[in-house]
Amino acid sequence: MKTIDYYFWLNSDWAYLGADRLEALAARQQARIRYLPVDLPEVYARTGGVLLGQRAPERRAYRVIELARWCRKLGIHVNPTPAYMCPDAGLASRIVIAADAAGLPVAALYKAILAAEWCEERDISSPDTLRAILREQGLDAGALMAAAEQPAARRAYRDNTDAAVAAGVFGSPSYVYRGELFWGQDRLEMLEEAVAASR
C-alpha cells in the first residue's frame, strides 16, 4: 500500500492548516498515513533550525502575514499569537503515539490538540487540558495518559525524531513518500502528484 510518513510537531500551526487536506489526499490516492509526532526543538538543534522566539523580528512578522493569507485561502481560523504558544509538546506527542499504538484513529485527536492551542486558547502542555481533550474525543483518558508515560511511548517519540532527521526533515509539517521529502503544507499538491504517479 502507498504509505506517507508524516512528521509533525504538536505545536505546529502549519500542520493544523494542512491536516484536513492531507487526509483528503490520502483518501483520494488510497494511501496510508503514518503519524509520527516529533520533538521539533530537537530536530532544529540537529539541523540548524531556529525556534520562533529566537528569530529576527522581520521573520516573525512575515509569519503572521503568511498565516493570515493561508487562513483566508483555506477558510480556517488560526490565532498567530495564542495565549499558550508553543509549550512543551512532549506529553501531547506521546499521547498521540500511545493512541496510534493502541490502534485508535489519531487524525481527529491530533487535530483537536492543535486546535486547542491555535483556536481555543488552551495549554496543551497541561495534563488537565490533554485529559479533557481525550474525553471530548470519546477516548479513555486514564489509559492513554498512563500509556504516554510508559517507556514504549517515550522511546517511540525519540525514534520518530531520529527517523525524521535521518529522512532529511528540518521543519513541520513534513511528508516523506518513498524517500522523497516534501516540507510544508503548501507542498501537499506536489506530494499528491508524487503519490498519484507511483505504482
Coordinates of N, CA, C and O in Angstrom, one line a residue:
M1 N 0.8 -1.2 0.0 CA 0.0 0.0 0.0 C 0.9 1.3 0.0 O 1.9 1.3 0.6
K2 N 0.4 2.3 -0.7 CA 1.1 3.5 -0.7 C 1.1 4.1 0.7 O 0.1 4.2 1.4
T3 N 2.3 4.5 1.2 CA 2.4 5.0 2.6 C 3.1 6.3 2.7 O 4.2 6.5 2.1
I4 N 2.5 7.3 3.3 CA 3.1 8.6 3.6 C 3.5 8.7 5.0 O 2.8 8.5 5.9
D5 N 4.8 9.0 5.2 CA 5.4 9.2 6.5 C 5.2 10.7 6.9 O 5.7 11.5 6.2
Y6 N 4.4 10.9 7.9 CA 4.0 12.3 8.2 C 4.7 12.7 9.5 O 4.3 12.2 10.6
Y7 N 5.7 13.6 9.4 CA 6.4 14.0 10.6 C 5.9 15.4 11.0 O 5.9 16.3 10.1
F8 N 5.4 15.6 12.2 CA 4.8 16.8 12.6 C 5.0 17.1 14.1 O 5.3 16.2 14.9
W9 N 4.9 18.4 14.4 CA 5.1 18.9 15.8 C 3.7 19.2 16.3 O 2.9 19.8 15.6
L10 N 3.5 18.8 17.6 CA 2.1 19.1 18.2 C 2.0 20.6 18.5 O 1.0 20.9 19.2
N11 N 2.9 21.4 18.1 CA 2.7 22.9 18.3 C 2.7 23.6 16.9 O 2.8 24.8 16.9
S12 N 2.6 22.8 15.9 CA 2.7 23.4 14.5 C 1.4 23.9 14.0 O 0.5 23.2 13.6
D13 N 1.4 25.3 13.9 CA 0.2 25.9 13.3 C 0.1 25.5 11.8 O -1.1 25.3 11.3
W14 N 1.2 25.3 11.1 CA 1.1 24.9 9.7 C 0.6 23.5 9.6 O -0.1 23.1 8.6
A15 N 1.0 22.6 10.5 CA 0.4 21.2 10.5 C -1.1 21.3 10.6 O -1.8 20.5 10.0
Y16 N -1.6 22.2 11.5 CA -3.0 22.3 11.6 C -3.7 22.8 10.3 O -4.7 22.2 9.9
L17 N -3.1 23.7 9.6 CA -3.6 24.2 8.4 C -3.7 23.1 7.3 O -4.5 23.1 6.4
G18 N -2.7 22.2 7.3 CA -2.7 21.2 6.3 C -3.4 19.9 6.7 O -3.5 19.0 5.8
A19 N -3.8 19.7 7.9 CA -4.3 18.4 8.4 C -5.5 17.9 7.5 O -5.4 16.7 7.1
D20 N -6.5 18.6 7.3 CA -7.7 18.1 6.6 C -7.3 17.8 5.1 O -7.8 16.8 4.6
R21 N -6.5 18.6 4.5 CA -6.1 18.4 3.2 C -5.2 17.1 3.0 O -5.3 16.4 2.0
L22 N -4.4 16.8 4.0 CA -3.6 15.6 4.0 C -4.5 14.4 4.0 O -4.3 13.4 3.3
E23 N -5.5 14.4 4.9 CA -6.5 13.3 5.0 C -7.2 13.1 3.7 O -7.4 12.0 3.2
A24 N -7.6 14.2 3.1 CA -8.4 14.1 1.8 C -7.5 13.6 0.7 O -7.9 12.7 -0.1
L25 N -6.2 14.0 0.7 CA -5.2 13.5 -0.3 C -5.1 12.0 -0.1 O -5.1 11.2 -1.1
A26 N -4.9 11.5 1.1 CA -4.7 10.1 1.3 C -5.9 9.3 0.9 O -5.8 8.2 0.3
A27 N -7.1 9.8 1.1 CA -8.3 9.1 0.7 C -8.4 9.1 -0.8 O -8.8 8.0 -1.3
R28 N -8.1 10.1 -1.4 CA -8.2 10.1 -2.9 C -7.2 9.1 -3.5 O -7.5 8.5 -4.5
Q29 N -6.0 9.1 -2.9 CA -5.0 8.2 -3.5 C -4.9 6.9 -2.9 O -4.0 6.1 -3.2
Q30 N -5.8 6.6 -2.0 CA -5.9 5.3 -1.3 C -4.5 5.0 -0.7 O -3.9 3.9 -0.8
A31 N -4.0 6.0 0.0 CA -2.7 5.9 0.7 C -2.9 5.8 2.2 O -3.9 6.4 2.7
R32 N -2.0 5.2 2.9 CA -2.0 5.2 4.3 C -1.0 6.2 4.9 O 0.0 6.5 4.3
I33 N -1.4 6.9 6.0 CA -0.6 7.9 6.6 C 0.0 7.3 7.9 O -0.7 6.7 8.7
R34 N 1.3 7.4 8.1 CA 1.9 7.0 9.3 C 2.1 8.3 10.1 O 2.9 9.2 9.7
Y35 N 1.5 8.4 11.2 CA 1.5 9.6 12.0 C 2.7 9.6 13.0 O 2.8 8.7 13.9
L36 N 3.7 10.5 12.8 CA 4.9 10.5 13.5 C 5.3 11.8 14.2 O 6.0 12.6 13.7
P37 N 4.7 12.0 15.4 CA 5.0 13.2 16.1 C 6.5 13.3 16.5 O 7.1 12.3 16.8
V38 N 7.1 14.5 16.3 CA 8.5 14.6 16.6 C 8.7 15.8 17.6 O 7.9 16.7 17.8
D39 N 9.9 15.7 18.2 CA 10.4 16.8 19.1 C 11.1 17.8 18.2 O 12.3 17.7 17.9
L40 N 10.3 18.8 17.7 CA 10.9 19.8 16.7 C 12.1 20.6 17.3 O 13.0 20.8 16.5
P41 N 12.0 21.0 18.5 CA 13.2 21.7 19.0 C 14.5 20.9 18.9 O 15.6 21.4 18.6
E42 N 14.4 19.6 19.1 CA 15.5 18.7 18.9 C 15.9 18.6 17.5 O 17.1 18.6 17.1
V43 N 14.9 18.5 16.6 CA 15.2 18.5 15.1 C 15.9 19.7 14.7 O 16.9 19.7 14.0
Y44 N 15.4 20.9 15.2 CA 16.1 22.1 14.9 C 17.5 22.1 15.4 O 18.5 22.6 14.7
A45 N 17.7 21.6 16.6 CA 19.1 21.6 17.2 C 20.1 20.8 16.4 O 21.2 21.1 16.3
R46 N 19.5 19.8 15.7 CA 20.4 18.9 14.9 C 20.4 19.3 13.4 O 21.3 18.7 12.7
T47 N 19.6 20.2 13.0 CA 19.6 20.6 11.5 C 19.7 22.0 11.3 O 19.5 22.5 10.1
G48 N 20.0 22.8 12.3 CA 20.3 24.3 12.1 C 19.1 25.1 12.1 O 19.1 26.3 11.7
G49 N 17.9 24.6 12.6 CA 16.7 25.4 12.7 C 16.8 26.4 13.8 O 17.6 26.3 14.8
V50 N 15.9 27.4 13.8 CA 15.8 28.4 14.8 C 14.4 28.5 15.3 O 13.5 28.7 14.6
L51 N 14.2 28.4 16.7 CA 12.9 28.5 17.2 C 12.3 29.8 17.0 O 13.0 30.8 16.9
L52 N 11.0 29.9 16.9 CA 10.3 31.1 16.6 C 10.7 32.3 17.4 O 11.0 33.4 16.9
G53 N 10.8 32.1 18.7 CA 11.1 33.2 19.6 C 12.5 33.8 19.5 O 12.8 34.9 19.9
Q54 N 13.3 33.0 18.8 CA 14.7 33.4 18.6 C 15.0 34.0 17.2 O 16.1 34.4 16.9
R55 N 13.9 34.0 16.4 CA 14.1 34.5 15.0 C 14.1 36.0 15.0 O 13.5 36.7 15.9
A56 N 14.6 36.6 13.9 CA 14.6 38.0 13.7 C 13.2 38.6 13.7 O 12.2 37.9 13.2
P57 N 12.9 39.8 14.1 CA 11.6 40.4 14.1 C 11.0 40.4 12.7 O 9.8 40.1 12.6
E58 N 11.8 40.5 11.7 CA 11.2 40.5 10.3 C 10.7 39.2 9.9 O 9.6 39.1 9.3
R59 N 11.3 38.1 10.4 CA 10.8 36.8 10.1 C 9.6 36.5 10.9 O 8.6 35.8 10.4
R60 N 9.5 36.9 12.1 CA 8.3 36.7 12.9 C 7.1 37.5 12.3 O 6.0 37.0 12.3
A61 N 7.4 38.7 11.9 CA 6.3 39.5 11.3 C 5.8 38.8 10.0 O 4.6 38.8 9.8
Y62 N 6.7 38.3 9.2 CA 6.3 37.7 8.0 C 5.4 36.4 8.2 O 4.5 36.2 7.5
R63 N 5.8 35.7 9.2 CA 5.0 34.5 9.6 C 3.5 34.9 9.8 O 2.6 34.2 9.3
V64 N 3.3 36.0 10.5 CA 1.9 36.4 10.8 C 1.2 36.8 9.5 O 0.0 36.4 9.3
I65 N 1.9 37.5 8.6 CA 1.3 37.8 7.3 C 0.9 36.6 6.5 O -0.2 36.5 6.0
E66 N 1.9 35.7 6.5 CA 1.7 34.4 5.7 C 0.6 33.6 6.3 O -0.3 33.0 5.6
L67 N 0.5 33.5 7.6 CA -0.6 32.7 8.3 C -1.9 33.3 7.9 O -2.9 32.6 7.6
A68 N -2.0 34.7 7.9 CA -3.3 35.3 7.6 C -3.7 35.0 6.2 O -4.9 34.8 5.9
R69 N -2.7 35.0 5.2 CA -3.0 34.7 3.8 C -3.6 33.3 3.7 O -4.6 33.0 3.0
W70 N -2.9 32.3 4.4 CA -3.3 30.9 4.2 C -4.7 30.7 4.9 O -5.5 29.9 4.4
C71 N -4.9 31.4 6.0 CA -6.2 31.3 6.7 C -7.3 31.7 5.8 O -8.4 31.1 5.7
R72 N -7.1 32.9 5.1 CA -8.1 33.4 4.2 C -8.3 32.4 3.0 O -9.5 32.1 2.6
K73 N -7.2 31.9 2.5 CA -7.3 31.0 1.4 C -8.1 29.7 1.7 O -8.9 29.2 0.9
L74 N -7.8 29.2 2.9 CA -8.4 27.9 3.3 C -9.7 28.0 4.1 O -10.4 27.0 4.3
G75 N -10.0 29.2 4.5 CA -11.2 29.4 5.3 C -11.1 28.8 6.7 O -12.0 28.2 7.3
I76 N -9.9 28.8 7.3 CA -9.6 28.2 8.6 C -9.1 29.4 9.5 O -8.2 30.2 9.1
H77 N -9.5 29.4 10.7 CA -9.1 30.4 11.7 C -7.9 29.9 12.5 O -7.9 28.7 13.0
V78 N -6.9 30.7 12.6 CA -5.7 30.4 13.5 C -5.3 31.7 14.2 O -5.2 32.7 13.5
N79 N -5.1 31.7 15.5 CA -4.6 32.8 16.2 C -3.1 32.8 16.1 O -2.5 31.8 16.7
P80 N -2.4 33.7 15.4 CA -1.0 33.6 15.3 C -0.2 33.8 16.6 O 0.9 33.4 16.7
T81 N -0.8 34.3 17.6 CA -0.2 34.5 18.9 C -1.1 34.1 20.0 O -1.6 35.0 20.8
P82 N -1.3 32.8 20.2 CA -2.3 32.4 21.2 C -1.7 32.6 22.6 O -0.5 32.8 22.8
A83 N -2.6 32.5 23.6 CA -2.1 32.7 25.0 C -1.1 31.7 25.4 O -0.2 32.0 26.2
Y84 N -1.2 30.5 25.0 CA -0.3 29.4 25.4 C 0.4 28.9 24.1 O 0.1 27.9 23.5
M85 N 1.4 29.7 23.7 CA 2.0 29.4 22.4 C 3.3 28.6 22.5 O 4.2 28.9 23.2
C86 N 3.2 27.4 21.8 CA 4.4 26.5 21.7 C 4.9 26.1 23.1 O 6.1 26.2 23.3
P87 N 4.1 25.5 24.0 CA 4.6 25.0 25.2 C 5.2 23.6 24.9 O 5.3 23.2 23.8
D88 N 5.7 23.0 26.0 CA 6.3 21.6 25.8 C 5.2 20.7 25.2 O 4.2 20.5 25.8
A89 N 5.5 20.1 24.1 CA 4.6 19.2 23.4 C 4.9 17.8 23.6 O 4.3 16.9 23.0
G90 N 5.8 17.4 24.6 CA 6.2 16.1 24.8 C 5.0 15.1 25.2 O 4.8 14.1 24.6
L91 N 4.3 15.5 26.2 CA 3.2 14.7 26.6 C 2.1 14.5 25.6 O 1.6 13.4 25.3
A92 N 1.8 15.6 24.9 CA 0.8 15.6 23.9 C 1.2 14.6 22.8 O 0.4 13.8 22.2
S93 N 2.5 14.7 22.4 CA 3.0 13.8 21.3 C 3.0 12.4 21.7 O 2.6 11.5 20.9
R94 N 3.3 12.1 23.0 CA 3.3 10.7 23.4 C 1.9 10.2 23.6 O 1.7 9.0 23.4
I95 N 0.9 11.0 23.9 CA -0.5 10.6 23.9 C -0.9 10.1 22.5 O -1.6 9.1 22.3
V96 N -0.6 10.9 21.5 CA -0.9 10.6 20.1 C -0.2 9.3 19.7 O -0.8 8.4 19.1
I97 N 1.0 9.1 20.1 CA 1.8 7.9 19.8 C 1.1 6.7 20.5 O 0.9 5.6 19.9
A98 N 0.7 6.9 21.8 CA 0.0 5.8 22.5 C -1.3 5.4 21.9 O -1.7 4.2 21.8
A99 N -2.0 6.4 21.4 CA -3.3 6.1 20.8 C -3.1 5.4 19.5 O -3.9 4.4 19.2
D100 N -2.1 5.8 18.7 CA -1.8 5.1 17.5 C -1.4 3.6 17.8 O -1.9 2.7 17.1
A101 N -0.6 3.4 18.8 CA -0.1 2.1 19.1 C -1.3 1.2 19.6 O -1.2 0.0 19.4
A102 N -2.3 1.8 20.1 CA -3.5 1.1 20.6 C -4.5 0.8 19.4 O -5.5 0.2 19.6
G103 N -4.1 1.3 18.2 CA -5.0 1.0 17.1 C -6.2 2.0 17.0 O -7.1 1.8 16.2
L104 N -6.1 3.1 17.7 CA -7.1 4.1 17.7 C -6.9 5.1 16.6 O -5.7 5.4 16.2
P105 N -7.9 5.7 16.0 CA -7.8 6.7 15.0 C -7.2 8.0 15.6 O -7.7 8.5 16.6
V106 N -6.1 8.5 15.0 CA -5.4 9.6 15.7 C -5.6 10.9 14.9 O -5.2 11.9 15.5
A107 N -6.1 10.9 13.7 CA -6.2 12.2 13.0 C -7.1 13.2 13.7 O -6.7 14.3 13.9
A108 N -8.2 12.8 14.2 CA -9.1 13.7 14.9 C -8.5 14.1 16.2 O -8.6 15.3 16.7
L109 N -7.7 13.2 16.9 CA -7.1 13.5 18.2 C -6.0 14.6 18.0 O -6.0 15.6 18.7
Y110 N -5.1 14.4 17.1 CA -4.0 15.3 16.9 C -4.5 16.7 16.4 O -4.0 17.7 16.8
K111 N -5.6 16.7 15.6 CA -6.1 17.9 15.1 C -6.8 18.7 16.3 O -6.8 19.9 16.4
A112 N -7.4 17.9 17.2 CA -8.1 18.5 18.4 C -7.0 19.2 19.3 O -7.3 20.3 19.8
I113 N -5.9 18.6 19.4 CA -4.8 19.1 20.2 C -4.3 20.4 19.6 O -4.1 21.4 20.2
L114 N -4.1 20.4 18.3 CA -3.6 21.6 17.6 C -4.7 22.7 17.7 O -4.3 23.9 17.9
A115 N -5.9 22.4 17.5 CA -7.0 23.4 17.6 C -7.1 24.0 19.0 O -7.3 25.2 19.1
A116 N -6.8 23.1 20.0 CA -6.8 23.6 21.4 C -5.8 24.8 21.5 O -6.1 25.8 22.2
E117 N -4.7 24.6 21.0 CA -3.6 25.7 21.1 C -3.9 26.9 20.2 O -3.9 28.0 20.7
W118 N -4.2 26.6 18.9 CA -4.2 27.7 17.9 C -5.6 28.4 17.8 O -5.7 29.4 17.2
C119 N -6.7 27.7 18.3 CA -8.0 28.3 18.1 C -8.8 28.5 19.4 O -9.7 29.2 19.5
E120 N -8.4 27.8 20.5 CA -9.2 27.7 21.7 C -8.5 28.3 23.0 O -9.1 28.2 24.0
E121 N -7.3 28.8 22.8 CA -6.6 29.4 23.9 C -6.4 28.4 25.1 O -6.6 28.8 26.3
R122 N -6.0 27.2 24.8 CA -5.8 26.2 25.8 C -4.3 25.8 25.8 O -3.6 25.8 24.8
D123 N -3.9 25.4 27.0 CA -2.5 25.0 27.2 C -2.3 23.5 27.0 O -2.7 22.7 27.8
I124 N -1.7 23.1 25.9 CA -1.6 21.7 25.5 C -0.4 21.0 26.3 O -0.2 19.8 26.1
S125 N 0.3 21.8 27.1 CA 1.3 21.1 27.9 C 0.7 20.7 29.3 O 1.3 19.9 30.0
S126 N -0.6 21.1 29.5 CA -1.2 20.8 30.8 C -1.9 19.4 30.7 O -2.7 19.1 29.8
P127 N -1.5 18.5 31.7 CA -2.2 17.2 31.7 C -3.7 17.3 31.8 O -4.5 16.5 31.2
D128 N -4.2 18.3 32.6 CA -5.6 18.5 32.7 C -6.3 18.9 31.3 O -7.4 18.3 31.0
T129 N -5.6 19.7 30.6 CA -6.1 20.1 29.3 C -6.1 18.9 28.3 O -7.1 18.6 27.6
L130 N -5.1 18.1 28.4 CA -5.0 16.9 27.5 C -6.0 15.9 27.9 O -6.6 15.2 27.0
R131 N -6.2 15.7 29.2 CA -7.2 14.7 29.7 C -8.6 15.2 29.2 O -9.4 14.3 28.7
A132 N -8.9 16.5 29.2 CA -10.2 16.9 28.8 C -10.3 16.7 27.3 O -11.4 16.3 26.8
I133 N -9.3 17.0 26.5 CA -9.4 16.7 25.0 C -9.6 15.3 24.7 O -10.5 14.9 23.9
L134 N -9.0 14.4 25.4 CA -9.2 13.0 25.2 C -10.7 12.6 25.5 O -11.3 11.8 24.7
R135 N -11.2 13.1 26.6 CA -12.6 12.8 26.9 C -13.5 13.4 25.8 O -14.5 12.8 25.5
E136 N -13.2 14.6 25.4 CA -14.0 15.2 24.3 C -14.0 14.4 23.0 O -15.0 14.4 22.3
Q137 N -12.9 13.7 22.8 CA -12.8 12.8 21.6 C -13.4 11.4 21.9 O -13.3 10.5 21.0
G138 N -13.9 11.2 23.1 CA -14.5 9.9 23.4 C -13.5 8.8 23.7 O -13.8 7.6 23.5
L139 N -12.3 9.2 24.1 CA -11.2 8.2 24.3 C -11.0 8.0 25.8 O -11.4 8.9 26.6
D140 N -10.4 6.9 26.2 CA -10.1 6.6 27.6 C -8.9 7.4 28.0 O -7.8 7.0 27.8
A141 N -9.2 8.5 28.7 CA -8.2 9.4 29.1 C -7.2 8.8 30.1 O -6.0 9.0 29.9
G142 N -7.7 8.1 31.0 CA -6.8 7.5 32.0 C -5.8 6.5 31.4 O -4.6 6.5 31.7
A143 N -6.3 5.6 30.5 CA -5.5 4.6 29.9 C -4.4 5.3 29.0 O -3.3 4.9 29.0
L144 N -4.8 6.3 28.2 CA -3.9 6.9 27.3 C -2.9 7.8 28.0 O -1.7 7.8 27.6
M145 N -3.3 8.5 29.0 CA -2.4 9.3 29.8 C -1.3 8.3 30.5 O -0.1 8.7 30.5
A146 N -1.7 7.2 31.0 CA -0.8 6.2 31.6 C 0.1 5.7 30.5 O 1.3 5.6 30.7
A147 N -0.4 5.3 29.4 CA 0.4 4.7 28.3 C 1.4 5.7 27.8 O 2.6 5.3 27.4
A148 N 1.1 7.0 27.8 CA 2.0 8.0 27.3 C 3.2 8.2 28.2 O 4.3 8.7 27.8
E149 N 3.1 7.7 29.4 CA 4.3 7.8 30.4 C 5.1 6.6 30.4 O 6.2 6.5 31.0
Q150 N 4.8 5.6 29.6 CA 5.5 4.3 29.6 C 6.7 4.4 28.7 O 6.8 5.2 27.8
P151 N 7.7 3.6 29.0 CA 9.0 3.6 28.2 C 8.7 3.5 26.7 O 9.4 4.1 25.9
A152 N 7.7 2.7 26.3 CA 7.5 2.4 24.8 C 7.1 3.7 24.1 O 7.6 4.0 23.0
A153 N 6.3 4.5 24.7 CA 5.9 5.8 24.1 C 7.1 6.8 24.1 O 7.3 7.5 23.1
R154 N 7.8 6.8 25.1 CA 9.0 7.7 25.2 C 10.0 7.3 24.1 O 10.6 8.1 23.4
R155 N 10.2 6.0 24.0 CA 11.2 5.5 23.0 C 10.7 5.8 21.6 O 11.5 6.2 20.7
A156 N 9.4 5.6 21.4 CA 8.8 5.9 20.0 C 9.0 7.4 19.6 O 9.3 7.7 18.5
Y157 N 8.8 8.2 20.6 CA 9.0 9.7 20.4 C 10.4 10.0 20.0 O 10.6 10.7 19.0
R158 N 11.4 9.4 20.7 CA 12.8 9.6 20.3 C 13.1 9.0 18.9 O 13.8 9.6 18.1
D159 N 12.5 7.8 18.7 CA 12.7 7.1 17.4 C 12.2 8.0 16.3 O 12.8 8.1 15.2
N160 N 11.0 8.5 16.5 CA 10.4 9.4 15.4 C 11.3 10.6 15.1 O 11.5 10.9 13.9
T161 N 11.8 11.2 16.1 CA 12.7 12.3 16.0 C 13.9 11.9 15.2 O 14.4 12.6 14.3
D162 N 14.5 10.8 15.6 CA 15.7 10.3 14.9 C 15.4 10.0 13.5 O 16.2 10.4 12.6
A163 N 14.3 9.4 13.2 CA 13.9 9.0 11.9 C 13.7 10.2 11.0 O 14.0 10.2 9.8
A164 N 13.1 11.2 11.6 CA 12.9 12.5 10.9 C 14.2 13.1 10.4 O 14.3 13.5 9.2
V165 N 15.1 13.2 11.3 CA 16.4 13.8 10.9 C 17.1 12.9 9.9 O 17.6 13.5 8.9
A166 N 17.0 11.6 10.0 CA 17.6 10.7 9.0 C 17.0 10.9 7.7 O 17.6 10.7 6.6
A167 N 15.7 11.2 7.6 CA 15.0 11.4 6.4 C 15.2 12.8 5.8 O 14.7 13.0 4.7
G168 N 15.9 13.7 6.5 CA 16.2 15.0 6.0 C 15.2 16.0 6.4 O 15.2 17.2 6.0
V169 N 14.3 15.7 7.4 CA 13.3 16.6 7.9 C 14.0 17.7 8.7 O 14.9 17.4 9.5
F170 N 13.5 18.9 8.5 CA 14.0 20.1 9.3 C 13.0 21.0 9.8 O 13.2 22.0 10.4
G171 N 11.7 20.7 9.5 CA 10.6 21.5 9.9 C 9.3 20.8 9.9 O 9.2 19.6 9.5
S172 N 8.2 21.4 10.4 CA 6.9 20.8 10.5 C 5.9 21.6 9.8 O 5.9 22.9 10.0
P173 N 5.0 21.0 9.0 CA 4.9 19.5 8.8 C 5.8 19.1 7.6 O 6.1 19.9 6.7
S174 N 6.2 17.9 7.7 CA 7.0 17.3 6.6 C 6.4 15.9 6.3 O 5.9 15.2 7.1
Y175 N 6.4 15.6 5.0 CA 5.8 14.4 4.5 C 6.9 13.7 3.6 O 7.6 14.4 2.8
V176 N 7.1 12.4 3.9 CA 8.1 11.7 3.1 C 7.4 10.5 2.4 O 6.7 9.7 3.1
Y177 N 7.5 10.5 1.1 CA 6.9 9.5 0.3 C 8.0 8.8 -0.5 O 8.6 9.4 -1.4
R178 N 8.2 7.5 -0.3 CA 9.2 6.7 -1.0 C 10.5 7.4 -1.1 O 11.2 7.5 -2.1
G179 N 10.9 8.0 0.1 CA 12.2 8.6 0.2 C 12.3 10.0 -0.2 O 13.3 10.7 0.0
E180 N 11.2 10.6 -0.7 CA 11.2 12.0 -1.2 C 10.5 12.9 -0.1 O 9.4 12.6 0.3
L181 N 11.2 13.9 0.2 CA 10.7 14.8 1.3 C 10.0 16.0 0.7 O 10.4 16.6 -0.3
F182 N 8.8 16.3 1.3 CA 8.0 17.5 1.0 C 7.8 18.2 2.3 O 7.2 17.7 3.2
W183 N 8.3 19.5 2.3 CA 8.2 20.3 3.6 C 7.2 21.3 3.4 O 7.2 22.1 2.5
G184 N 6.2 21.3 4.3 CA 5.2 22.4 4.4 C 3.9 22.0 3.8 O 3.8 21.3 2.8
Q185 N 2.8 22.5 4.4 CA 1.5 22.2 3.9 C 1.3 22.8 2.5 O 0.4 22.4 1.8
D186 N 2.1 23.8 2.1 CA 2.0 24.3 0.8 C 2.6 23.4 -0.3 O 2.6 23.8 -1.5
R187 N 3.1 22.3 0.1 CA 3.7 21.3 -0.8 C 2.8 20.1 -1.0 O 3.1 19.1 -1.6
L188 N 1.6 20.1 -0.4 CA 0.7 19.0 -0.5 C 0.3 18.6 -1.9 O 0.1 17.5 -2.2
E189 N 0.1 19.6 -2.7 CA -0.2 19.4 -4.1 C 0.9 18.6 -4.8 O 0.6 17.6 -5.6
M190 N 2.1 18.9 -4.5 CA 3.3 18.2 -5.1 C 3.4 16.8 -4.5 O 3.7 15.9 -5.3
L191 N 3.1 16.7 -3.2 CA 3.0 15.3 -2.6 C 2.0 14.5 -3.4 O 2.3 13.3 -3.7
E192 N 0.8 15.0 -3.6 CA -0.2 14.2 -4.2 C 0.2 13.8 -5.6 O 0.0 12.7 -6.1
E193 N 0.9 14.7 -6.3 CA 1.3 14.4 -7.7 C 2.3 13.2 -7.6 O 2.3 12.3 -8.5
A194 N 3.2 13.2 -6.6 CA 4.2 12.1 -6.5 C 3.4 10.8 -6.1 O 3.8 9.7 -6.7
V195 N 2.5 10.8 -5.3 CA 1.7 9.6 -4.9 C 0.9 9.1 -6.1 O 0.9 7.9 -6.3
A196 N 0.3 10.0 -6.8 CA -0.6 9.6 -7.9 C 0.3 9.0 -9.0 O -0.2 8.1 -9.7
A197 N 1.5 9.4 -9.2 CA 2.4 8.9 -10.3 C 3.0 7.6 -10.0 O 3.5 7.0 -10.9
S198 N 3.0 7.2 -8.7 CA 3.7 6.0 -8.3 C 2.8 4.8 -8.5 O 1.6 4.9 -8.6
R199 N 3.5 3.6 -8.6 CA 2.8 2.4 -8.9 C 2.8 1.5 -7.6 O 3.7 1.6 -6.8

